[in-house]
């Protein structure tokens, strides 16, 4: 999550619902993967990864004890995910605790940013760039950013101003993994449980537009992050998908 954290820090200073596991092993090389090379998906390399994961199983038990996985995920899927992470990162440099911590930082930054006036101005005029908007563009893929803008533009109501006064992140849990051997990408999904405390203000004075002054939204959402694994030493995480789900 270093890329998301650093991008967010720079910008701030300036201003499907089921767990899944899949391995796509098409078009991959035939050399064994080391920490400086993309992972290989030949049988021997995969077997070596399983052995390393088994030797490191205490770390998996620790992740499980800390409830870092989505509740209904079977232990078999947890173990398989752990082995695949060992395969992608042969030096065992991936730490799920650190990743989920970074994912919470990303959630906090994105949700706080989309309620800013700068983002609302951008919805009206896309030429009005600003540090908060640049923040979103830095941590999200272009497709994800454009989908977010389209969704907010469609639901926008200029008669009501909504502000986020408090965001509670109750949990962030690993919920899915995909390794794309053809494009050399790793995709991880995170399930969040959040509560948004909002205030609503009428922007026009009329008895016909009276609205509740406060709203509390308790929700579950799943966000998906992606990175290239061409160089496992330097993951470059970006947010590629986000949607509300149910527990």
mmCIF file of C-alpha atoms in Angstrom:
data_model
loop_
_atom_site.group_PDB
_atom_site.id
_atom_site.type_symbol
_atom_site.label_atom_id
_atom_site.label_comp_id
_atom_site.label_asym_id
_atom_site.label_seq_id
_atom_site.Cartn_x
_atom_site.Cartn_y
_atom_site.Cartn_z
ATOM 1 C CA UNK A 1 0.000 0.000 0.000
ATOM 2 C CA UNK A 2 3.024 2.280 -0.183
ATOM 3 C CA UNK A 3 1.967 3.794 -3.528
ATOM 4 C CA UNK A 4 -1.493 4.766 -2.296
ATOM 5 C CA UNK A 5 -0.107 6.153 0.946
ATOM 6 C CA UNK A 6 2.597 8.235 -0.755
ATOM 7 C CA UNK A 7 0.217 9.590 -3.413
ATOM 8 C CA UNK A 8 -2.330 10.526 -0.775
ATOM 9 C CA UNK A 9 0.297 12.201 1.389
ATOM 10 C CA UNK A 10 1.563 14.319 -1.515
ATOM 11 C CA UNK A 11 -1.937 15.415 -2.523
ATOM 12 C CA UNK A 12 -3.052 16.129 1.032
ATOM 13 C CA UNK A 13 0.046 18.163 1.673
ATOM 14 C CA UNK A 14 -0.796 20.191 -1.419
ATOM 15 C CA UNK A 15 -4.239 20.974 -0.183
ATOM 16 C CA UNK A 16 -19.575 -9.840 -7.030
ATOM 17 C CA UNK A 17 -20.225 -10.413 -3.560
ATOM 18 C CA UNK A 18 -18.707 -13.819 -2.850
ATOM 19 C CA UNK A 19 -15.133 -14.655 -1.827
ATOM 20 C CA UNK A 20 -13.191 -15.962 -4.803
ATOM 21 C CA UNK A 21 -9.797 -17.415 -5.549
ATOM 22 C CA UNK A 22 -8.514 -17.939 -9.057
ATOM 23 C CA UNK A 23 -5.184 -18.554 -10.728
ATOM 24 C CA UNK A 24 -4.783 -17.682 -14.397
ATOM 25 C CA UNK A 25 -1.700 -19.567 -15.581
ATOM 26 C CA UNK A 26 -1.783 -18.722 -19.276
ATOM 27 C CA UNK A 27 1.289 -17.433 -21.093
ATOM 28 C CA UNK A 28 3.778 -17.685 -18.264
ATOM 29 C CA UNK A 29 7.512 -18.258 -18.227
ATOM 30 C CA UNK A 30 9.317 -21.472 -17.393
ATOM 31 C CA UNK A 31 11.940 -20.194 -14.978
ATOM 32 C CA UNK A 32 11.702 -20.445 -11.220
ATOM 33 C CA UNK A 33 10.576 -17.213 -9.546
ATOM 34 C CA UNK A 34 12.915 -15.362 -7.207
ATOM 35 C CA UNK A 35 12.313 -12.104 -5.356
ATOM 36 C CA UNK A 36 13.663 -10.059 -8.283
ATOM 37 C CA UNK A 37 11.701 -11.914 -10.991
ATOM 38 C CA UNK A 38 8.049 -12.265 -11.947
ATOM 39 C CA UNK A 39 6.497 -15.455 -10.540
ATOM 40 C CA UNK A 40 6.554 -18.569 -12.695
ATOM 41 C CA UNK A 41 3.537 -20.874 -12.799
ATOM 42 C CA UNK A 42 5.250 -24.119 -13.666
ATOM 43 C CA UNK A 43 4.358 -27.006 -11.372
ATOM 44 C CA UNK A 44 7.719 -27.095 -9.572
ATOM 45 C CA UNK A 45 7.572 -23.390 -8.732
ATOM 46 C CA UNK A 46 4.040 -23.732 -7.369
ATOM 47 C CA UNK A 47 5.066 -26.743 -5.277
ATOM 48 C CA UNK A 48 7.994 -24.777 -3.836
ATOM 49 C CA UNK A 49 5.594 -21.982 -2.879
ATOM 50 C CA UNK A 50 3.335 -24.420 -1.039
ATOM 51 C CA UNK A 51 6.344 -25.736 0.892
ATOM 52 C CA UNK A 52 7.417 -22.210 1.864
ATOM 53 C CA UNK A 53 3.878 -21.392 2.943
ATOM 54 C CA UNK A 54 3.748 -24.529 5.088
ATOM 55 C CA UNK A 55 7.031 -23.626 6.772
ATOM 56 C CA UNK A 56 5.604 -20.149 7.431
ATOM 57 C CA UNK A 57 2.212 -21.439 8.620
ATOM 58 C CA UNK A 58 2.451 -19.752 12.034
ATOM 59 C CA UNK A 59 2.004 -16.422 10.271
ATOM 60 C CA UNK A 60 -1.181 -17.709 8.623
ATOM 61 C CA UNK A 61 -2.469 -18.853 12.018
ATOM 62 C CA UNK A 62 -1.697 -15.390 13.367
ATOM 63 C CA UNK A 63 -3.643 -13.707 10.547
ATOM 64 C CA UNK A 64 -6.531 -16.072 11.199
ATOM 65 C CA UNK A 65 -6.502 -15.376 14.954
ATOM 66 C CA UNK A 66 -6.638 -11.643 14.225
ATOM 67 C CA UNK A 67 -9.743 -12.224 12.056
ATOM 68 C CA UNK A 68 -8.146 -10.636 8.996
ATOM 69 C CA UNK A 69 -10.172 -12.848 6.632
ATOM 70 C CA UNK A 70 -13.819 -12.430 5.704
ATOM 71 C CA UNK A 71 -15.855 -14.359 8.270
ATOM 72 C CA UNK A 72 -17.291 -17.109 6.059
ATOM 73 C CA UNK A 73 -14.018 -17.853 4.253
ATOM 74 C CA UNK A 74 -13.066 -21.505 4.721
ATOM 75 C CA UNK A 75 -9.643 -22.318 6.123
ATOM 76 C CA UNK A 76 -8.818 -24.143 2.876
ATOM 77 C CA UNK A 77 -9.309 -20.896 0.932
ATOM 78 C CA UNK A 78 -7.273 -19.000 3.510
ATOM 79 C CA UNK A 79 -4.423 -21.498 3.177
ATOM 80 C CA UNK A 80 -4.581 -21.424 -0.626
ATOM 81 C CA UNK A 81 -4.504 -17.624 -0.618
ATOM 82 C CA UNK A 82 -1.521 -17.722 1.736
ATOM 83 C CA UNK A 83 0.321 -20.119 -0.590
ATOM 84 C CA UNK A 84 -0.411 -17.933 -3.629
ATOM 85 C CA UNK A 85 0.880 -14.865 -1.818
ATOM 86 C CA UNK A 86 4.065 -16.797 -1.076
ATOM 87 C CA UNK A 87 4.262 -17.616 -4.768
ATOM 88 C CA UNK A 88 3.853 -14.003 -5.864
ATOM 89 C CA UNK A 89 6.224 -12.732 -3.165
ATOM 90 C CA UNK A 90 8.873 -15.478 -2.795
ATOM 91 C CA UNK A 91 10.744 -13.504 -0.143
ATOM 92 C CA UNK A 92 7.601 -13.564 2.063
ATOM 93 C CA UNK A 93 7.635 -9.765 2.057
ATOM 94 C CA UNK A 94 3.845 -9.428 1.819
ATOM 95 C CA UNK A 95 2.206 -8.630 5.141
ATOM 96 C CA UNK A 96 -1.596 -8.778 5.249
ATOM 97 C CA UNK A 97 -1.762 -6.596 8.362
ATOM 98 C CA UNK A 98 0.134 -3.820 6.586
ATOM 99 C CA UNK A 99 -1.944 -4.214 3.413
ATOM 100 C CA UNK A 100 -5.252 -3.939 5.280
ATOM 101 C CA UNK A 101 -3.931 -0.960 7.217
ATOM 102 C CA UNK A 102 -3.155 0.744 3.909
ATOM 103 C CA UNK A 103 -6.576 -0.250 2.570
ATOM 104 C CA UNK A 104 -8.212 1.504 5.527
ATOM 105 C CA UNK A 105 -6.141 4.618 4.817
ATOM 106 C CA UNK A 106 -7.350 4.516 1.204
ATOM 107 C CA UNK A 107 -10.985 4.138 2.283
ATOM 108 C CA UNK A 108 -10.731 7.031 4.726
ATOM 109 C CA UNK A 109 -9.113 9.319 2.157
ATOM 110 C CA UNK A 110 -11.522 8.479 -0.667
ATOM 111 C CA UNK A 111 -14.720 8.783 1.386
ATOM 112 C CA UNK A 112 -13.616 12.035 2.989
ATOM 113 C CA UNK A 113 -12.604 13.427 -0.405
ATOM 114 C CA UNK A 114 -15.823 12.709 -2.303
ATOM 115 C CA UNK A 115 -17.810 14.884 0.112
ATOM 116 C CA UNK A 116 -15.561 17.928 -0.354
ATOM 117 C CA UNK A 117 -16.709 20.991 -2.254
ATOM 118 C CA UNK A 118 -13.752 20.525 -4.613
ATOM 119 C CA UNK A 119 -15.095 17.178 -5.769
ATOM 120 C CA UNK A 120 -18.624 18.559 -6.090
ATOM 121 C CA UNK A 121 -17.257 21.393 -8.239
ATOM 122 C CA UNK A 122 -15.482 18.832 -10.423
ATOM 123 C CA UNK A 123 -18.785 17.028 -10.993
ATOM 124 C CA UNK A 124 -20.164 20.249 -12.459
ATOM 125 C CA UNK A 125 -17.057 21.151 -14.440
ATOM 126 C CA UNK A 126 -14.337 18.542 -15.045
ATOM 127 C CA UNK A 127 -11.823 21.273 -15.878
ATOM 128 C CA UNK A 128 -11.820 22.329 -12.204
ATOM 129 C CA UNK A 129 -9.004 20.133 -10.955
ATOM 130 C CA UNK A 130 -7.798 20.453 -7.370
ATOM 131 C CA UNK A 131 -5.629 18.527 -4.872
ATOM 132 C CA UNK A 132 -8.598 16.455 -3.584
ATOM 133 C CA UNK A 133 -9.552 15.457 -7.135
ATOM 134 C CA UNK A 134 -5.923 14.696 -7.978
ATOM 135 C CA UNK A 135 -5.829 12.527 -4.862
ATOM 136 C CA UNK A 136 -8.627 10.351 -6.208
ATOM 137 C CA UNK A 137 -7.006 10.154 -9.631
ATOM 138 C CA UNK A 138 -3.734 9.040 -8.032
ATOM 139 C CA UNK A 139 -5.152 6.238 -5.912
ATOM 140 C CA UNK A 140 -7.739 4.966 -8.431
ATOM 141 C CA UNK A 141 -7.521 3.515 -11.918
ATOM 142 C CA UNK A 142 -8.985 5.780 -14.650
ATOM 143 C CA UNK A 143 -11.887 3.361 -15.132
ATOM 144 C CA UNK A 144 -12.702 3.304 -11.420
ATOM 145 C CA UNK A 145 -12.453 7.092 -11.123
ATOM 146 C CA UNK A 146 -14.702 7.642 -14.150
ATOM 147 C CA UNK A 147 -17.281 5.187 -12.785
ATOM 148 C CA UNK A 148 -17.278 7.037 -9.456
ATOM 149 C CA UNK A 149 -17.775 10.396 -11.165
ATOM 150 C CA UNK A 150 -20.579 8.997 -13.321
ATOM 151 C CA UNK A 151 -22.366 7.529 -10.306
ATOM 152 C CA UNK A 152 -22.144 10.732 -8.258
ATOM 153 C CA UNK A 153 -23.156 12.892 -11.211
ATOM 154 C CA UNK A 154 -26.256 10.761 -11.737
ATOM 155 C CA UNK A 155 -27.321 11.006 -8.076
ATOM 156 C CA UNK A 156 -26.306 14.630 -7.556
ATOM 157 C CA UNK A 157 -28.887 17.007 -6.039
ATOM 158 C CA UNK A 158 -27.848 20.660 -6.124
ATOM 159 C CA UNK A 159 -30.610 21.568 -3.644
ATOM 160 C CA UNK A 160 -28.973 19.558 -0.855
ATOM 161 C CA UNK A 161 -25.452 19.840 0.537
ATOM 162 C CA UNK A 162 -24.126 16.691 2.200
ATOM 163 C CA UNK A 163 -21.105 16.706 4.487
ATOM 164 C CA UNK A 164 -19.281 13.813 6.132
ATOM 165 C CA UNK A 165 -18.690 14.750 9.766
ATOM 166 C CA UNK A 166 -17.487 11.368 11.016
ATOM 167 C CA UNK A 167 -16.425 8.077 9.463
ATOM 168 C CA UNK A 168 -16.249 4.915 11.557
ATOM 169 C CA UNK A 169 -14.339 2.002 10.020
ATOM 170 C CA UNK A 170 -15.383 -1.006 12.070
ATOM 171 C CA UNK A 171 -13.438 -3.599 10.102
ATOM 172 C CA UNK A 172 -11.428 -4.260 6.951
ATOM 173 C CA UNK A 173 -11.004 -7.921 6.005
ATOM 174 C CA UNK A 174 -9.363 -9.814 3.164
ATOM 175 C CA UNK A 175 -12.159 -11.184 0.957
ATOM 176 C CA UNK A 176 -10.635 -12.382 -2.313
ATOM 177 C CA UNK A 177 -7.523 -12.937 -4.399
ATOM 178 C CA UNK A 178 -6.799 -13.316 -8.093
ATOM 179 C CA UNK A 179 -3.435 -13.925 -9.745
ATOM 180 C CA UNK A 180 -3.384 -13.143 -13.463
ATOM 181 C CA UNK A 181 -0.361 -14.972 -14.848
ATOM 182 C CA UNK A 182 -0.866 -13.606 -18.347
ATOM 183 C CA UNK A 183 -0.859 -9.910 -17.471
ATOM 184 C CA UNK A 184 1.307 -10.401 -14.372
ATOM 185 C CA UNK A 185 -1.142 -8.788 -11.982
ATOM 186 C CA UNK A 186 -2.222 -9.483 -8.425
ATOM 187 C CA UNK A 187 -5.736 -8.438 -7.424
ATOM 188 C CA UNK A 188 -6.893 -8.375 -3.801
ATOM 189 C CA UNK A 189 -10.350 -7.509 -2.472
ATOM 190 C CA UNK A 190 -11.189 -6.027 0.919
ATOM 191 C CA UNK A 191 -14.562 -6.107 2.676
ATOM 192 C CA UNK A 192 -15.229 -3.063 4.862
ATOM 193 C CA UNK A 193 -17.876 -2.396 7.483
ATOM 194 C CA UNK A 194 -18.361 1.351 7.889
ATOM 195 C CA UNK A 195 -20.687 3.927 9.387
ATOM 196 C CA UNK A 196 -20.929 7.377 7.802
ATOM 197 C CA UNK A 197 -22.287 10.238 9.917
ATOM 198 C CA UNK A 198 -23.649 12.872 7.540
ATOM 199 C CA UNK A 199 -25.232 16.291 7.809
ATOM 200 C CA UNK A 200 -27.657 17.555 5.173
ATOM 201 C CA UNK A 201 -28.344 21.202 4.494
ATOM 202 C CA UNK A 202 -30.862 22.796 2.132
ATOM 203 C CA UNK A 203 -29.147 25.105 -0.335
ATOM 204 C CA UNK A 204 -32.449 26.841 -1.100
ATOM 205 C CA UNK A 205 -34.972 28.189 1.375
ATOM 206 C CA UNK A 206 -38.343 26.562 0.828
ATOM 207 C CA UNK A 207 -40.795 24.672 3.065
ATOM 208 C CA UNK A 208 -41.120 22.125 0.258
ATOM 209 C CA UNK A 209 -37.473 21.105 0.530
ATOM 210 C CA UNK A 210 -37.316 20.348 4.244
ATOM 211 C CA UNK A 211 -34.977 17.413 4.927
ATOM 212 C CA UNK A 212 -33.598 15.659 8.023
ATOM 213 C CA UNK A 213 -30.495 17.454 9.260
ATOM 214 C CA UNK A 214 -28.548 14.267 9.983
ATOM 215 C CA UNK A 215 -28.211 10.785 8.532
ATOM 216 C CA UNK A 216 -26.283 7.706 9.632
ATOM 217 C CA UNK A 217 -25.367 5.168 6.949
ATOM 218 C CA UNK A 218 -24.198 1.766 8.122
ATOM 219 C CA UNK A 219 -22.925 -0.324 5.229
ATOM 220 C CA UNK A 220 -20.675 -3.070 3.921
ATOM 221 C CA UNK A 221 -18.645 -2.441 0.795
ATOM 222 C CA UNK A 222 -16.003 -4.342 -1.128
ATOM 223 C CA UNK A 223 -13.081 -2.570 -2.767
ATOM 224 C CA UNK A 224 -10.590 -4.223 -5.088
ATOM 225 C CA UNK A 225 -6.929 -3.272 -5.391
ATOM 226 C CA UNK A 226 -4.523 -4.254 -8.157
ATOM 227 C CA UNK A 227 -0.762 -4.222 -8.642
ATOM 228 C CA UNK A 228 1.716 -5.414 -11.221
ATOM 229 C CA UNK A 229 3.838 -8.354 -10.064
ATOM 230 C CA UNK A 230 6.451 -8.009 -12.799
ATOM 231 C CA UNK A 231 8.762 -6.840 -10.011
ATOM 232 C CA UNK A 232 7.514 -8.299 -6.700
ATOM 233 C CA UNK A 233 9.831 -5.994 -4.764
ATOM 234 C CA UNK A 234 7.903 -2.893 -5.831
ATOM 235 C CA UNK A 235 4.116 -3.366 -5.679
ATOM 236 C CA UNK A 236 2.173 -0.380 -6.998
ATOM 237 C CA UNK A 237 -1.370 -0.681 -5.643
ATOM 238 C CA UNK A 238 -4.299 1.138 -7.237
ATOM 239 C CA UNK A 239 -8.024 0.954 -6.510
ATOM 240 C CA UNK A 240 -9.816 -0.640 -9.479
ATOM 241 C CA UNK A 241 -13.333 -1.433 -8.239
ATOM 242 C CA UNK A 242 -15.693 -0.477 -5.421
ATOM 243 C CA UNK A 243 -19.271 -1.435 -4.673
ATOM 244 C CA UNK A 244 -21.694 -1.844 -1.797
ATOM 245 C CA UNK A 245 -22.521 -5.348 -0.697
ATOM 246 C CA UNK A 246 -24.272 -7.122 2.157
ATOM 247 C CA UNK A 247 -22.832 -8.983 5.107
#
